[in-house]
């Protein structure tokens, strides 16, 4: 290659690089296609999987209890929850498993220590596990579940909480009879949003990943499901946000009633 040709080639390459940098939307063409495909899906999923805490159950009482042991610092609640989620994933990556409530109590101790709040292990556990066992369902949940069941859907709860924990919660909240199956990642030992958790749940129900739809009020859970080739419905409870770098779920509504209406309309 002559000197002039080499200079011309380098100049064109640089211009192409600048054009790519100036038009970053082209780097998201695959995601855009995925989002469109998800949003135009009109076929019924075979199984509806439901996250439990916050999606179905109202955590207000537990948040008040946790805030109280943190010196009435309600502003620390988001930090506590993200710390709990972080260390559940640390455990999964490290091939370890502890009950989600136990991780929550440990995370509570960490947040307390960082803000000079004295908190024992037992105090942390009781602040979380005590109210968590008896929290109520959100007001619209029972009717929405009944409508979906009447419409012929298979309903499965799918949670990071323990088997005994979710059974106790459902008994106290009056939700036991609405579900065909209850799945806890306790039986797998890997927390959502690890892809293996969603693959495992699909196998347990004898369906393909693209025949599953997750209903959840957590952006990280919907993201994990979508990356595992599941469909998704996001419940935008107050303070809940979708993850911008994940595919957009086909349904996003502020409550379960509106989500149920759209699912029932599918053929």
Coordinates of N, CA and C in Angstrom, one line a residue, residues 50-263:
X50 N -44.7 -15.7 39.7 CA -44.9 -14.5 40.5 C -43.7 -14.4 41.5
X51 N -43.0 -13.2 41.5 CA -42.2 -12.9 42.6 C -43.2 -12.6 43.8
X52 N -42.7 -12.7 45.0 CA -43.6 -12.6 46.1 C -43.5 -11.3 46.9
X53 N -42.3 -11.0 47.5 CA -42.2 -9.8 48.3 C -42.2 -8.5 47.5
X54 N -43.1 -7.7 47.8 CA -43.4 -6.4 47.2 C -44.3 -6.6 45.9
X55 N -44.1 -7.6 45.2 CA -44.9 -7.9 44.0 C -46.3 -8.3 44.5
X56 N -46.4 -9.3 45.4 CA -47.7 -9.7 45.9 C -48.0 -9.2 47.3
X57 N -46.9 -9.1 48.1 CA -47.1 -8.8 49.5 C -46.6 -7.4 49.8
X58 N -47.3 -6.7 50.6 CA -47.0 -5.3 51.0 C -46.0 -5.3 52.2
X59 N -44.8 -4.7 51.9 CA -43.7 -4.8 52.9 C -43.7 -3.6 53.9
X60 N -44.7 -2.8 53.9 CA -44.7 -1.6 54.7 C -44.4 -1.9 56.2
X61 N -45.0 -3.0 56.8 CA -44.8 -3.3 58.2 C -43.3 -3.7 58.4
X62 N -42.8 -4.5 57.5 CA -41.4 -4.9 57.7 C -40.4 -3.7 57.6
X63 N -40.7 -2.8 56.6 CA -39.9 -1.6 56.5 C -39.9 -0.7 57.7
X64 N -41.1 -0.6 58.3 CA -41.2 0.2 59.6 C -40.4 -0.5 60.7
X65 N -40.4 -1.8 60.8 CA -39.6 -2.5 61.8 C -38.1 -2.4 61.6
X66 N -37.7 -2.5 60.3 CA -36.3 -2.3 60.0 C -35.8 -0.9 60.3
X67 N -36.7 0.1 59.8 CA -36.3 1.5 60.1 C -36.2 1.8 61.6
X68 N -37.0 1.2 62.4 CA -37.0 1.4 63.8 C -35.6 1.0 64.4
X69 N -35.1 -0.2 64.0 CA -33.9 -0.7 64.6 C -32.7 0.0 64.0
X70 N -32.9 0.8 63.0 CA -31.8 1.6 62.4 C -31.9 3.0 62.9
X71 N -32.5 3.2 64.1 CA -32.6 4.5 64.8 C -33.6 5.4 64.1
X72 N -34.7 4.7 63.6 CA -35.7 5.5 62.9 C -35.2 6.2 61.7
X73 N -34.1 5.6 61.1 CA -33.6 6.2 59.9 C -34.2 5.5 58.6
X74 N -35.4 6.0 58.3 CA -36.1 5.4 57.1 C -35.3 5.6 55.8
X75 N -34.4 6.7 55.8 CA -33.6 6.9 54.6 C -32.6 5.8 54.3
X76 N -32.4 5.0 55.4 CA -31.4 3.9 55.2 C -32.0 2.6 54.6
X77 N -33.3 2.6 54.4 CA -34.0 1.4 54.0 C -33.5 1.0 52.6
X78 N -33.5 1.9 51.6 CA -33.0 1.5 50.3 C -31.6 0.9 50.3
X79 N -30.7 1.5 51.1 CA -29.3 1.1 51.3 C -29.3 -0.4 51.8
X80 N -30.2 -0.6 52.8 CA -30.2 -1.9 53.4 C -30.7 -3.0 52.4
X81 N -31.7 -2.6 51.6 CA -32.2 -3.6 50.6 C -31.2 -3.9 49.5
X82 N -30.5 -2.9 49.0 CA -29.5 -3.1 48.0 C -28.3 -3.9 48.5
X83 N -28.0 -3.6 49.8 CA -26.9 -4.4 50.4 C -27.3 -5.9 50.5
X84 N -28.5 -6.1 50.9 CA -29.0 -7.5 51.0 C -29.0 -8.2 49.7
X85 N -29.4 -7.5 48.6 CA -29.4 -8.1 47.3 C -28.0 -8.3 46.8
X86 N -27.1 -7.4 47.1 CA -25.7 -7.5 46.7 C -25.1 -8.7 47.3
X87 N -25.3 -9.0 48.6 CA -24.6 -10.1 49.3 C -25.3 -11.4 49.0
X88 N -26.6 -11.4 48.6 CA -27.2 -12.7 48.1 C -26.5 -13.1 46.8
X89 N -26.1 -12.1 45.9 CA -25.4 -12.4 44.7 C -23.9 -12.7 45.0
X90 N -23.4 -12.1 46.0 CA -22.0 -12.4 46.4 C -22.0 -13.9 46.8
X91 N -23.0 -14.3 47.5 CA -23.0 -15.7 48.0 C -23.2 -16.7 46.8
X92 N -24.0 -16.3 45.8 CA -24.2 -17.1 44.7 C -23.0 -17.2 43.8
X93 N -22.3 -16.1 43.6 CA -21.1 -16.1 42.8 C -20.0 -17.0 43.5
X94 N -20.0 -16.9 44.8 CA -19.0 -17.7 45.6 C -19.4 -19.1 45.9
X95 N -20.5 -19.5 45.3 CA -21.0 -20.9 45.4 C -21.4 -21.2 46.9
X96 N -22.0 -20.2 47.5 CA -22.4 -20.4 48.9 C -23.9 -20.2 49.0
X97 N -24.6 -20.6 50.0 CA -26.0 -20.4 50.2 C -26.3 -20.1 51.7
X98 N -27.0 -19.1 51.9 CA -27.6 -18.8 53.2 C -29.1 -18.3 53.0
X99 N -30.0 -18.6 53.9 CA -31.3 -18.2 53.8 C -31.4 -16.7 53.5
X100 N -32.3 -16.2 52.7 CA -32.4 -14.8 52.3 C -32.6 -13.9 53.5
X101 N -33.4 -14.4 54.5 CA -33.7 -13.6 55.7 C -32.4 -13.5 56.5
X102 N -31.6 -14.5 56.5 CA -30.3 -14.4 57.3 C -29.4 -13.4 56.6
X103 N -29.3 -13.5 55.3 CA -28.5 -12.5 54.6 C -29.0 -11.1 54.8
X104 N -30.4 -10.9 54.9 CA -31.0 -9.7 55.2 C -30.6 -9.1 56.5
X105 N -30.5 -10.0 57.5 CA -30.1 -9.6 58.9 C -28.7 -9.2 58.9
X106 N -27.8 -10.0 58.2 CA -26.4 -9.6 58.1 C -26.2 -8.3 57.4
X107 N -26.9 -8.0 56.4 CA -26.9 -6.7 55.6 C -27.3 -5.6 56.6
X108 N -28.3 -5.9 57.4 CA -28.8 -4.9 58.3 C -27.8 -4.5 59.3
X109 N -27.0 -5.5 59.8 CA -25.9 -5.2 60.8 C -24.8 -4.4 60.1
X110 N -24.6 -4.7 58.8 CA -23.5 -3.9 58.1 C -23.9 -2.4 58.0
X111 N -25.2 -2.2 57.6 CA -25.6 -0.8 57.4 C -25.6 -0.1 58.8
X112 N -26.1 -0.8 59.8 CA -26.1 -0.2 61.1 C -24.7 0.2 61.6
X113 N -23.7 -0.7 61.4 CA -22.4 -0.5 61.8 C -21.8 0.7 61.1
X114 N -22.1 0.9 59.8 CA -21.6 2.0 59.1 C -22.1 3.3 59.5
X115 N -23.2 3.3 60.3 CA -23.9 4.5 60.8 C -23.9 4.6 62.3
X116 N -22.9 3.9 62.9 CA -22.7 3.9 64.3 C -24.0 3.6 65.1
X117 N -24.7 2.6 64.6 CA -25.9 2.1 65.3 C -25.6 0.7 65.8
X118 N -25.8 0.5 67.1 CA -25.6 -0.8 67.7 C -26.8 -1.7 67.4
X119 N -26.4 -2.9 66.8 CA -27.5 -3.9 66.4 C -26.9 -5.3 66.5
X120 N -27.5 -6.1 67.3 CA -27.1 -7.5 67.5 C -27.7 -8.3 66.3
X121 N -27.1 -9.5 66.2 CA -27.6 -10.4 65.1 C -29.0 -10.8 65.4
X122 N -29.4 -11.1 66.6 CA -30.8 -11.4 67.0 C -31.8 -10.3 66.7
X123 N -31.3 -9.1 67.0 CA -32.2 -7.9 66.8 C -32.4 -7.7 65.3
X124 N -31.4 -7.9 64.5 CA -31.5 -7.8 63.1 C -32.5 -8.9 62.5
X125 N -32.3 -10.1 62.9 CA -33.2 -11.2 62.5 C -34.7 -10.9 62.8
X126 N -34.9 -10.5 64.1 CA -36.3 -10.3 64.5 C -36.9 -9.1 63.8
X127 N -36.1 -8.1 63.5 CA -36.7 -6.9 62.8 C -37.2 -7.3 61.4
X128 N -36.5 -8.3 60.8 CA -36.9 -8.7 59.4 C -37.9 -9.8 59.5
X129 N -37.5 -10.9 60.1 CA -38.3 -12.1 60.1 C -39.6 -12.1 60.8
X130 N -39.6 -11.3 61.9 CA -40.9 -11.1 62.7 C -42.0 -10.6 61.8
X131 N -42.0 -9.4 61.3 CA -43.0 -8.9 60.5 C -43.2 -9.5 59.1
X132 N -42.1 -10.1 58.6 CA -42.1 -10.7 57.2 C -43.1 -11.8 57.2
X133 N -43.2 -12.5 58.3 CA -44.1 -13.7 58.3 C -45.6 -13.4 58.2
X134 N -45.9 -12.2 58.5 CA -47.4 -11.9 58.6 C -47.8 -10.6 57.8
X135 N -47.0 -10.3 56.8 CA -47.3 -9.1 56.0 C -48.5 -9.4 55.1
X136 N -49.4 -8.4 54.8 CA -50.6 -8.7 54.0 C -50.3 -8.6 52.5
X137 N -51.2 -9.1 51.7 CA -51.2 -8.9 50.3 C -51.6 -7.5 49.9
X138 N -51.0 -7.0 48.8 CA -51.5 -5.7 48.3 C -53.0 -5.8 48.0
X139 N -53.8 -4.7 48.1 CA -55.3 -4.8 48.0 C -55.8 -5.5 46.8
X140 N -55.2 -5.4 45.6 CA -55.8 -5.9 44.4 C -55.3 -7.3 44.1
X141 N -54.4 -7.9 44.9 CA -53.8 -9.1 44.5 C -54.7 -10.3 44.4
X142 N -55.5 -10.5 45.4 CA -56.4 -11.7 45.5 C -57.3 -11.8 44.3
X143 N -58.0 -10.7 44.0 CA -58.9 -10.7 42.9 C -58.2 -10.9 41.6
X144 N -57.0 -10.3 41.4 CA -56.3 -10.5 40.1 C -55.9 -11.9 40.0
X145 N -55.4 -12.5 41.0 CA -55.0 -14.0 41.0 C -56.2 -14.8 40.7
X146 N -57.3 -14.6 41.3 CA -58.5 -15.3 41.0 C -59.0 -15.2 39.6
X147 N -58.9 -14.0 39.0 CA -59.3 -13.8 37.6 C -58.3 -14.6 36.7
X148 N -57.0 -14.5 37.0 CA -56.1 -15.2 36.1 C -56.3 -16.8 36.2
X149 N -56.5 -17.2 37.4 CA -56.8 -18.7 37.6 C -58.1 -19.1 36.8
X150 N -59.1 -18.3 36.9 CA -60.4 -18.6 36.2 C -60.2 -18.5 34.7
X151 N -59.2 -17.7 34.2 CA -58.9 -17.6 32.8 C -58.1 -18.8 32.3
X152 N -57.7 -19.7 33.2 CA -57.0 -20.9 32.8 C -55.5 -20.9 32.9
X153 N -55.0 -19.9 33.5 CA -53.5 -19.8 33.7 C -53.0 -20.7 34.8
X154 N -51.8 -21.2 34.6 CA -51.1 -21.9 35.7 C -50.3 -20.9 36.5
X155 N -50.5 -20.8 37.8 CA -49.9 -19.8 38.6 C -48.8 -20.4 39.5
X156 N -47.6 -19.9 39.5 CA -46.5 -20.4 40.3 C -45.8 -19.2 41.0
X157 N -45.6 -19.3 42.3 CA -44.8 -18.3 43.0 C -43.4 -18.8 42.9
X158 N -42.5 -17.8 42.7 CA -41.1 -18.0 42.5 C -40.3 -17.0 43.2
X159 N -39.6 -17.4 44.3 CA -39.1 -16.4 45.3 C -37.7 -16.8 45.7
X160 N -37.0 -15.8 46.2 CA -35.7 -15.9 46.8 C -35.8 -16.3 48.3
X161 N -37.0 -16.2 48.8 CA -37.3 -16.6 50.2 C -37.3 -18.1 50.4
X162 N -37.2 -18.6 51.6 CA -37.2 -20.0 51.8 C -38.6 -20.7 51.6
X163 N -38.6 -22.0 51.5 CA -39.8 -22.7 51.3 C -40.8 -22.5 52.5
X164 N -40.3 -22.7 53.7 CA -41.1 -22.5 54.9 C -41.5 -21.0 55.1
X165 N -40.6 -20.1 54.7 CA -40.9 -18.7 54.8 C -42.1 -18.3 53.9
X166 N -42.1 -18.7 52.6 CA -43.2 -18.3 51.7 C -44.5 -19.1 52.1
X167 N -44.4 -20.3 52.6 CA -45.6 -21.0 53.0 C -46.2 -20.3 54.1
X168 N -45.4 -19.9 55.1 CA -46.0 -19.1 56.3 C -46.6 -17.8 55.8
X169 N -45.9 -17.1 54.9 CA -46.4 -15.8 54.4 C -47.8 -16.0 53.7
X170 N -47.8 -17.1 52.8 CA -49.1 -17.3 52.1 C -50.2 -17.7 53.0
X171 N -49.9 -18.5 54.0 CA -51.0 -18.9 55.0 C -51.5 -17.6 55.7
X172 N -50.6 -16.8 56.1 CA -51.1 -15.6 56.9 C -51.7 -14.6 56.0
X173 N -51.4 -14.5 54.7 CA -51.9 -13.5 53.8 C -53.1 -14.1 53.0
X174 N -53.4 -15.4 53.2 CA -54.6 -16.0 52.5 C -54.4 -16.2 51.1
X175 N -53.1 -16.6 50.7 CA -52.8 -16.7 49.2 C -52.6 -18.2 48.8
X176 N -52.6 -19.1 49.8 CA -52.2 -20.5 49.5 C -53.0 -21.1 48.3
X177 N -54.3 -20.9 48.3 CA -55.1 -21.6 47.3 C -55.0 -21.1 45.9
X178 N -54.4 -20.0 45.7 CA -54.3 -19.4 44.4 C -53.2 -20.0 43.5
X179 N -52.3 -20.7 44.1 CA -51.1 -21.1 43.3 C -51.1 -22.6 43.1
X180 N -50.7 -23.0 41.9 CA -50.6 -24.4 41.5 C -49.3 -25.0 42.0
X181 N -48.3 -24.2 42.2 CA -47.0 -24.6 42.7 C -46.3 -23.4 43.4
X182 N -45.4 -23.8 44.4 CA -44.6 -22.8 45.0 C -43.1 -23.2 44.8
X183 N -42.3 -22.3 44.2 CA -40.9 -22.6 44.0 C -40.0 -21.6 44.8
X184 N -39.1 -22.2 45.5 CA -38.1 -21.3 46.2 C -36.7 -21.7 45.7
X185 N -35.8 -20.7 45.5 CA -34.5 -21.0 45.1 C -33.7 -21.7 46.1
X186 N -34.3 -21.9 47.3 CA -33.6 -22.7 48.4 C -33.3 -24.1 47.9
X187 N -34.2 -24.6 47.0 CA -34.0 -25.9 46.5 C -32.9 -26.0 45.4
X188 N -32.5 -24.9 44.9 CA -31.4 -24.8 43.9 C -30.1 -24.3 44.5
X189 N -30.2 -23.3 45.4 CA -29.0 -22.7 46.1 C -28.4 -21.6 45.3
X190 N -29.1 -21.1 44.3 CA -28.6 -19.9 43.6 C -29.8 -18.9 43.5
X191 N -29.4 -17.7 43.9 CA -30.4 -16.6 43.9 C -30.8 -16.0 42.5
X192 N -32.0 -15.7 42.4 CA -32.4 -14.8 41.2 C -31.6 -13.5 41.5
X193 N -31.1 -12.8 40.4 CA -31.3 -13.0 39.0 C -30.3 -13.9 38.3
X194 N -29.7 -14.9 38.9 CA -28.8 -15.8 38.2 C -29.6 -16.5 37.1
X195 N -29.1 -16.6 35.9 CA -29.9 -17.3 34.8 C -30.2 -18.7 35.2
X196 N -29.4 -19.4 36.0 CA -29.6 -20.8 36.3 C -30.9 -20.9 37.1
X197 N -31.3 -19.9 37.9 CA -32.5 -19.9 38.7 C -33.7 -20.0 37.8
X198 N -33.8 -19.2 36.7 CA -34.9 -19.2 35.8 C -34.9 -20.5 35.0
X199 N -33.8 -20.9 34.6 CA -33.7 -22.2 33.8 C -34.3 -23.3 34.7
X200 N -33.9 -23.4 35.9 CA -34.3 -24.4 36.9 C -35.8 -24.3 37.0
X201 N -36.4 -23.2 37.2 CA -37.8 -23.0 37.4 C -38.6 -23.5 36.2
X202 N -38.1 -23.2 35.0 CA -38.8 -23.6 33.8 C -38.8 -25.1 33.7
X203 N -37.6 -25.7 34.0 CA -37.6 -27.2 34.0 C -38.5 -27.8 35.0
X204 N -38.6 -27.2 36.2 CA -39.5 -27.8 37.3 C -40.9 -27.8 36.8
X205 N -41.3 -26.9 36.0 CA -42.7 -26.8 35.5 C -42.9 -27.5 34.1
X206 N -41.8 -28.0 33.6 CA -41.9 -28.8 32.3 C -42.2 -27.9 31.1
X207 N -41.7 -26.7 31.1 CA -41.9 -25.8 30.0 C -40.6 -25.2 29.5
X208 N -40.7 -24.6 28.3 CA -39.5 -24.0 27.7 C -39.4 -22.5 28.3
X209 N -38.2 -22.0 28.3 CA -38.1 -20.6 28.9 C -39.0 -19.6 28.2
X210 N -39.2 -19.7 26.9 CA -40.0 -18.7 26.2 C -41.5 -18.9 26.4
X211 N -41.8 -19.9 27.2 CA -43.2 -20.2 27.5 C -43.5 -19.7 28.9
X212 N -42.5 -19.1 29.6 CA -42.7 -18.6 30.9 C -42.8 -17.1 30.9
X213 N -43.6 -16.5 31.8 CA -43.7 -15.1 32.0 C -43.6 -14.8 33.5
X214 N -42.6 -13.9 33.8 CA -42.4 -13.5 35.2 C -43.2 -12.2 35.5
X215 N -43.9 -12.2 36.6 CA -44.5 -10.9 37.1 C -43.8 -10.5 38.3
X216 N -43.2 -9.3 38.3 CA -42.3 -8.9 39.4 C -42.3 -7.4 39.5
X217 N -42.1 -6.9 40.7 CA -41.9 -5.5 41.0 C -40.5 -5.0 41.1
X218 N -39.6 -5.8 40.7 CA -38.1 -5.5 40.8 C -37.5 -5.5 39.4
X219 N -36.9 -4.4 39.1 CA -36.2 -4.3 37.8 C -35.1 -5.4 37.6
X220 N -34.4 -5.7 38.6 CA -33.3 -6.7 38.5 C -33.9 -8.1 38.2
X221 N -35.1 -8.4 38.7 CA -35.7 -9.7 38.5 C -36.3 -9.8 37.1
X222 N -36.9 -8.8 36.6 CA -37.4 -8.8 35.2 C -36.2 -8.8 34.3
X223 N -35.1 -8.1 34.6 CA -33.9 -8.2 33.7 C -33.4 -9.6 33.7
X224 N -33.2 -10.3 34.8 CA -32.7 -11.6 34.9 C -33.6 -12.6 34.1
X225 N -34.9 -12.4 34.2 CA -35.8 -13.3 33.5 C -35.7 -13.1 32.0
X226 N -35.6 -11.8 31.6 CA -35.5 -11.6 30.1 C -34.2 -12.1 29.5
X227 N -33.1 -12.0 30.3 CA -31.9 -12.6 29.8 C -31.9 -14.1 29.8
X228 N -32.8 -14.7 30.5 CA -33.0 -16.2 30.5 C -34.0 -16.6 29.4
X229 N -34.4 -15.6 28.6 CA -35.4 -15.8 27.5 C -36.8 -16.0 28.0
X230 N -37.1 -15.5 29.2 CA -38.5 -15.5 29.6 C -39.1 -14.2 29.2
X231 N -40.4 -14.2 29.2 CA -41.2 -13.0 29.0 C -41.4 -12.3 30.4
X232 N -41.9 -11.0 30.4 CA -42.0 -10.3 31.6 C -43.1 -9.3 31.7
X233 N -43.6 -9.1 32.9 CA -44.6 -8.1 33.2 C -44.1 -7.4 34.5
X234 N -43.9 -6.1 34.4 CA -43.3 -5.3 35.5 C -44.4 -4.6 36.2
X235 N -44.5 -4.8 37.6 CA -45.4 -4.1 38.4 C -44.7 -2.9 39.0
X236 N -45.1 -1.8 38.5 CA -44.3 -0.5 38.9 C -44.9 0.0 40.2
X237 N -44.6 -0.8 41.3 CA -45.0 -0.3 42.6 C -44.2 1.0 42.9
X238 N -44.6 1.8 43.9 CA -43.9 3.0 44.2 C -42.4 2.8 44.5
X239 N -41.6 3.5 43.8 CA -40.1 3.4 44.0 C -39.5 2.3 43.1
X240 N -40.3 1.5 42.4 CA -39.7 0.5 41.6 C -39.4 1.0 40.2
X241 N -38.3 0.6 39.6 CA -37.8 1.1 38.3 C -37.3 -0.1 37.5
X242 N -37.5 0.0 36.2 CA -36.9 -1.0 35.3 C -35.5 -0.7 35.1
X243 N -34.7 -1.7 34.8 CA -33.3 -1.6 34.5 C -33.1 -1.1 33.0
X244 N -32.6 0.1 32.7 CA -32.6 0.6 31.3 C -31.7 -0.3 30.4
X245 N -30.8 -1.1 30.9 CA -29.9 -1.8 30.0 C -30.5 -3.2 29.7
X246 N -31.7 -3.5 30.2 CA -32.3 -4.8 29.9 C -33.4 -4.6 28.9
X247 N -33.8 -5.7 28.2 CA -35.0 -5.6 27.3 C -36.2 -5.1 28.1
X248 N -37.0 -4.3 27.4 CA -38.3 -3.8 28.0 C -39.3 -4.9 28.1
X249 N -39.9 -5.2 29.2 CA -40.9 -6.2 29.3 C -42.2 -5.8 28.5
X250 N -42.9 -6.9 28.1 CA -44.1 -6.6 27.2 C -45.2 -5.9 27.9
X251 N -45.3 -6.0 29.3 CA -46.3 -5.4 30.1 C -45.6 -4.6 31.2
X252 N -46.1 -3.4 31.5 CA -45.7 -2.6 32.6 C -46.8 -1.8 33.1
X253 N -47.3 -2.1 34.3 CA -48.5 -1.4 34.9 C -48.3 -1.2 36.4
X254 N -49.0 -0.3 37.0 CA -48.8 0.0 38.4 C -49.4 -1.0 39.4
X255 N -50.2 -1.9 38.9 CA -50.8 -2.9 39.8 C -51.1 -4.1 39.1
X256 N -51.5 -5.2 39.8 CA -51.7 -6.5 39.3 C -53.0 -6.6 38.5
X257 N -54.0 -5.8 38.9 CA -55.3 -5.8 38.2 C -55.1 -5.5 36.7
X258 N -54.3 -4.4 36.4 CA -54.1 -4.0 35.0 C -53.3 -5.0 34.2
X259 N -52.3 -5.6 34.9 CA -51.5 -6.7 34.3 C -52.4 -7.9 34.0
X260 N -53.2 -8.3 34.9 CA -54.1 -9.4 34.7 C -55.1 -9.2 33.5
X261 N -55.6 -8.0 33.4 CA -56.5 -7.7 32.3 C -55.8 -7.9 30.9
X262 N -54.5 -7.5 30.8 CA -53.8 -7.7 29.6 C -53.5 -9.2 29.3
X263 N -53.1 -9.9 30.4 CA -52.8 -11.3 30.2 C -54.1 -12.1 29.8

